[in-house]
CSV table of C-alpha atoms and ligand atoms in Angstrom, one decimal:
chain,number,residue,atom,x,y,z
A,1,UNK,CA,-109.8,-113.8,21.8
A,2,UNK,CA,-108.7,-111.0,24.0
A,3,UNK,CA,-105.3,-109.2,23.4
A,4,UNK,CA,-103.7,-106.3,25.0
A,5,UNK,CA,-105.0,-102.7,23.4
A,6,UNK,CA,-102.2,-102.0,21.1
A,7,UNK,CA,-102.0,-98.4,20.8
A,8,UNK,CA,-99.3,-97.3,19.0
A,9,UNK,CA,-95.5,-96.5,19.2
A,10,UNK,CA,-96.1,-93.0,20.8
A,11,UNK,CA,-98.9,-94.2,23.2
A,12,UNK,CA,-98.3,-95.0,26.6
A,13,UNK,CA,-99.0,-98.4,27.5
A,14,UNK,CA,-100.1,-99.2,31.0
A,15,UNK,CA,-97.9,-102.4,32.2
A,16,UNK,CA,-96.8,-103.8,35.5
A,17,UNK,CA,-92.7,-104.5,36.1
A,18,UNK,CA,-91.0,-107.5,37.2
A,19,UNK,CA,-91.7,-105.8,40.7
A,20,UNK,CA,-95.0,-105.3,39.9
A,21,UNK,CA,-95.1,-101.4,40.1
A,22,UNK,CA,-97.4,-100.2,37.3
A,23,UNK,CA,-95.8,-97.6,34.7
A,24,UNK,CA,-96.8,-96.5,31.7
A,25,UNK,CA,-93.5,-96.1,29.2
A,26,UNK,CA,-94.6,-96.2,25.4
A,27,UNK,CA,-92.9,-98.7,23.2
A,28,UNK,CA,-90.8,-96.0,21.7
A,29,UNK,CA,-89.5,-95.7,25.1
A,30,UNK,CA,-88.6,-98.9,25.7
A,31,UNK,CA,-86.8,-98.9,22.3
A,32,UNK,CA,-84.9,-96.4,23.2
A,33,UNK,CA,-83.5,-97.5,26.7
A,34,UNK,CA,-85.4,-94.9,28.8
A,35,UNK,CA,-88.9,-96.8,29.1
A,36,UNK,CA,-87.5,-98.6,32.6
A,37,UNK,CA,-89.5,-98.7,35.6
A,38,UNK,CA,-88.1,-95.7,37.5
A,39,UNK,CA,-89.1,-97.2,40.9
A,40,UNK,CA,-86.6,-100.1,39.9
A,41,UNK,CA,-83.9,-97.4,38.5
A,42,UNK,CA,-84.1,-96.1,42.1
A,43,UNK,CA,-80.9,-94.7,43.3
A,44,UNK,CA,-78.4,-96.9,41.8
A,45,UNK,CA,-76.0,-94.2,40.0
A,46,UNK,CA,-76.1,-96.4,37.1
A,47,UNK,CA,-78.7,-97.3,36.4
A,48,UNK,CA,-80.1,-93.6,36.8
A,49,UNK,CA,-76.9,-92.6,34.8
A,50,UNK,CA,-78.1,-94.5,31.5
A,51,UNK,CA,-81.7,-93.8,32.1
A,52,UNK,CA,-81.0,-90.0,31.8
A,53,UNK,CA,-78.9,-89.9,29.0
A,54,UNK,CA,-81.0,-92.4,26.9
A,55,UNK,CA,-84.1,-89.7,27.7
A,56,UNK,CA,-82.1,-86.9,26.8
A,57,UNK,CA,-81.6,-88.3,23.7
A,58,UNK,CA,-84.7,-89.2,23.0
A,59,UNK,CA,-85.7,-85.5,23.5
A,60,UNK,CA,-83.6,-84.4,21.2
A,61,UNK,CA,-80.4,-83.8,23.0
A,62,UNK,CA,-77.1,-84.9,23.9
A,63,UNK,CA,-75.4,-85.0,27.8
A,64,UNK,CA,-72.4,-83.2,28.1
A,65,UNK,CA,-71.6,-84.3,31.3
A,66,UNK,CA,-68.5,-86.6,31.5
A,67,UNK,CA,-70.3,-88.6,34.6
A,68,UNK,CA,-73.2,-88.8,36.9
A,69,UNK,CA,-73.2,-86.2,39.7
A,70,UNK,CA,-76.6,-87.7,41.1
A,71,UNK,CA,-80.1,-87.3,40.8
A,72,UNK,CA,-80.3,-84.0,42.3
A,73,UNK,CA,-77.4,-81.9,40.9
A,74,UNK,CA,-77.8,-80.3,37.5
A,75,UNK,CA,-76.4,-82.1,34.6
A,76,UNK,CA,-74.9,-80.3,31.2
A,77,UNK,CA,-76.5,-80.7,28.2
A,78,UNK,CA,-77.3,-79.5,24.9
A,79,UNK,CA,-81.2,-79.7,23.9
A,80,UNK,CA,-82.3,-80.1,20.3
A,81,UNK,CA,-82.6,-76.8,19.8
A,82,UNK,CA,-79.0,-76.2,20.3
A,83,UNK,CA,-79.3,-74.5,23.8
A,84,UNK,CA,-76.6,-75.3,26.6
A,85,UNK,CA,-78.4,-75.9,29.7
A,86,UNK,CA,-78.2,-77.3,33.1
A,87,UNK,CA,-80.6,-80.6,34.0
A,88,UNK,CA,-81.6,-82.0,37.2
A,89,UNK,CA,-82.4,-85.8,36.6
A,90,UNK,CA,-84.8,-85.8,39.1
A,91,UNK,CA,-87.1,-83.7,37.4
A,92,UNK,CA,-86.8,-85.2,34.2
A,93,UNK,CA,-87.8,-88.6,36.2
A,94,UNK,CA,-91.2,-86.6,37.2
A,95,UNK,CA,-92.0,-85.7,33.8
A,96,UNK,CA,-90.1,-82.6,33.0
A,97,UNK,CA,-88.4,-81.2,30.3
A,98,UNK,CA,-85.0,-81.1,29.2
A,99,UNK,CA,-84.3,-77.1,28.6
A,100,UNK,CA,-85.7,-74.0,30.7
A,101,UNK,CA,-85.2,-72.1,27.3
A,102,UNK,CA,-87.7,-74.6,25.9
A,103,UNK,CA,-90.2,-75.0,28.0
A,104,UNK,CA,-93.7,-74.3,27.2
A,105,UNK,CA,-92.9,-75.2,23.6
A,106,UNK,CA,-95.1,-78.1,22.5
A,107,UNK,CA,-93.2,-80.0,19.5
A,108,UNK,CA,-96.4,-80.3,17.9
A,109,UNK,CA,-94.8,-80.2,13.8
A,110,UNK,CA,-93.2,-82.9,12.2
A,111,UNK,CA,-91.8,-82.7,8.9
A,112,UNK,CA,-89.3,-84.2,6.2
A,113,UNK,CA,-87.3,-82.1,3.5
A,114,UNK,CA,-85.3,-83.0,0.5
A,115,UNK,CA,-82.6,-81.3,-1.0
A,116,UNK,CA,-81.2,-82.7,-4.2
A,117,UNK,CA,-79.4,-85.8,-2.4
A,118,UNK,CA,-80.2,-85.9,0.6
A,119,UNK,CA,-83.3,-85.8,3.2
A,120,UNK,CA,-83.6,-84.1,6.5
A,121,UNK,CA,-86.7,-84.9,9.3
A,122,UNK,CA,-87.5,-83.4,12.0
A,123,UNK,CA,-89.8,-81.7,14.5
A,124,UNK,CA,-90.6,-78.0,15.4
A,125,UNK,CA,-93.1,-75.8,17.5
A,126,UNK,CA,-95.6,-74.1,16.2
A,127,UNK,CA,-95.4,-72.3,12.9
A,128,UNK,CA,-93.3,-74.7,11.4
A,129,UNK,CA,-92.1,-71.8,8.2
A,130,UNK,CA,-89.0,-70.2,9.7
A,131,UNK,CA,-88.0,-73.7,10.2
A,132,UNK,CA,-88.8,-74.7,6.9
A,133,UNK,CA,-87.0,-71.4,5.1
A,134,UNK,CA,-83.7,-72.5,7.0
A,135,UNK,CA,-83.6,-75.6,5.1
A,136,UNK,CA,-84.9,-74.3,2.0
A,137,UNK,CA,-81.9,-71.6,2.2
A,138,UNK,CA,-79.8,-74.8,3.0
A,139,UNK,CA,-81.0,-76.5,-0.3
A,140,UNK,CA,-84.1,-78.7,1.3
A,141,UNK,CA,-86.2,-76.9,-0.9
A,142,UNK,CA,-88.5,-80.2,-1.3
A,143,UNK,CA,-91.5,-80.2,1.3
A,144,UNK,CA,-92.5,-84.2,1.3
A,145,UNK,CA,-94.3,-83.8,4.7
A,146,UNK,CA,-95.1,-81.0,6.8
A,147,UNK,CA,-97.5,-82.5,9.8
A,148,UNK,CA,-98.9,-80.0,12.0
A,149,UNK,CA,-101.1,-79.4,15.3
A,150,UNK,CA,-99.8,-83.3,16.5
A,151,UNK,CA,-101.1,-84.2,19.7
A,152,UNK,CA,-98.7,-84.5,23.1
A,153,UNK,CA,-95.4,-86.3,22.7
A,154,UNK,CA,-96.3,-88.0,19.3
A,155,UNK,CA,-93.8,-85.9,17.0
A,156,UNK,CA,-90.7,-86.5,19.2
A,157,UNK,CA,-91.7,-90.4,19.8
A,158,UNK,CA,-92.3,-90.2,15.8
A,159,UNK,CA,-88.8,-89.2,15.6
A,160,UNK,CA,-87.2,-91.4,17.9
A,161,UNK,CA,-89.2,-94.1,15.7
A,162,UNK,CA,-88.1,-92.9,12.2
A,163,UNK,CA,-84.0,-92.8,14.0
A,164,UNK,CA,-84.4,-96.2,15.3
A,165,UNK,CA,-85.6,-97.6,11.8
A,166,UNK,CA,-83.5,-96.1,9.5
A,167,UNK,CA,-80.6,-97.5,12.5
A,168,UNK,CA,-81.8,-100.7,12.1
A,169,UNK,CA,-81.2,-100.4,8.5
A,170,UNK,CA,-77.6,-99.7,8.9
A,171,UNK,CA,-78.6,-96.3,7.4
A,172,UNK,CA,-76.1,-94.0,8.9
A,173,UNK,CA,-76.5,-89.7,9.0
A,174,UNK,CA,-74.7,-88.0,6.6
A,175,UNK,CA,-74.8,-84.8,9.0
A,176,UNK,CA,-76.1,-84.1,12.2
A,177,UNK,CA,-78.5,-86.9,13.9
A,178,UNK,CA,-81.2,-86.3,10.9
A,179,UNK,CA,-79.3,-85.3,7.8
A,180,UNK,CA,-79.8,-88.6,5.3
A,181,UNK,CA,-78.7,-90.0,1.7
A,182,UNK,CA,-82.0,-89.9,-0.3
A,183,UNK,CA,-82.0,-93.8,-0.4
A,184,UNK,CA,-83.8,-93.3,3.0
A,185,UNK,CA,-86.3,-91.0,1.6
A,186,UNK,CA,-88.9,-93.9,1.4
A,187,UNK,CA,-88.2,-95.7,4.7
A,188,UNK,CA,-88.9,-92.6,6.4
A,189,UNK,CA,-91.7,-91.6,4.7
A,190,UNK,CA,-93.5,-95.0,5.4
A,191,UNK,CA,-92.8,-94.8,9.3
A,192,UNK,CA,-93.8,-91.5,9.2
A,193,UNK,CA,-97.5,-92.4,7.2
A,194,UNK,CA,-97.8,-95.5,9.4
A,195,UNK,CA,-97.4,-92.7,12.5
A,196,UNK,CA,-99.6,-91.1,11.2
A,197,UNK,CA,-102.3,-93.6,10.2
A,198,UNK,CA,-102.2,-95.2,14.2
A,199,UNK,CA,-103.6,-91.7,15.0
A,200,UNK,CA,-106.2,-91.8,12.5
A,201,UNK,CA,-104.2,-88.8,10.5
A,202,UNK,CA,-104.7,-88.1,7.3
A,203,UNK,CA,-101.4,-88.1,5.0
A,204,UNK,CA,-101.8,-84.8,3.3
A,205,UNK,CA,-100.6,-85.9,-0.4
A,206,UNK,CA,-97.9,-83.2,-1.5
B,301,LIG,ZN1,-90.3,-101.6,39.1
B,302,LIG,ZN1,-83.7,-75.6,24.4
């Protein structure tokens, strides 16, 4: 019996539109309403208009821009890091990142605090302890997972994965976009170990 490869949320997966042009969006992507076929996004304003800001925020940030100014002019937006920038779609189509201040940075950390009601996730660069000592001052004193040296775009498409579920849930943030009640504590820790395990990561046991 032969089925398609599956390999896993944060994987790209070679498939063929309706058009038949071959992309390769993973299923993360298509979750989140940016894994369309760009040569079928085309030009139509849009179509592009959604595109971008569903990528945006799948990176992290939020479009500030009231409306579509087209592909080529810069778009305002704030990145996850909190930087106000300026975006040209059409580089974000070819691959690019979001924020000049942020590029070169490889989001290669992914962890999840806990303060004493609530839980926080998210992703960093690097060495993940500055980070982790601004939450701790914050009360998030509780390390549950601290994930580093992840390969490509897995910790962002892990975090767009954890969002989506605890959405699904009707789970809304308390704060922010990862700010959470600690009833959501073990949701997110099984998406994140189930991440994990597709990549043949261990789950350190804290
Ligand atoms: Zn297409
Ligand atoms: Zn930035």
């Amino acid at each position: 019996m032969m089925e398609p490869e599956w390999l896993g949320k944060a994987k790209p997966h070679r498939i063929i539109c309706r058009k038949g042009h071959p992309f390769s969006p993973t299923p993360n992507n298509i979750r989140t309403g940016s894994g369309r076929c760009l040569r079928c996004v085309g030009i139509d304003p849009v179509a592009c208009w959604e595109w971008f800001k569903a990528r945006v925020e799948e990176l992290g940030g939020l479009v500030v821009e009231s409306a579509w100014l087209g592909d080529g002019t810069a778009h305002q937006l704030i990145c996850r890091e909190g930087h106000q920038t300026k975006t040209i779609p059409s580089s974000v189509k070819q691959g690019q990142g979001i924020c000049r201040r942020c590029a070169g940075k490889t989001w290669d950390v992914f962890y999840v605090v806990e303060s004493a009601n609530h839980v926080k996730f998210g992703i960093t660069s690097g060495d993940p302890r500055p980070r982790l000592r601004t939450h701790a001052k914050d009360g998030f004193t509780v390390e549950l997972r601290v994930i580093r040296d992840l390969p490509g775009d897995f910790a962002p498409d892990l975090e767009a994965s954890v969002r989506l579920a605890l959405a699904d849930e009707g789970l809304k943030p308390v704060r922010g976009r990862e700010y959470f009640p600690s009833v959501a504590t073990p949701l997110i820790l099984s998406i994140v170990d189930q991440g994990l395990g597709e990549i043949g990561r261990q789950v350190a046991s804290l």
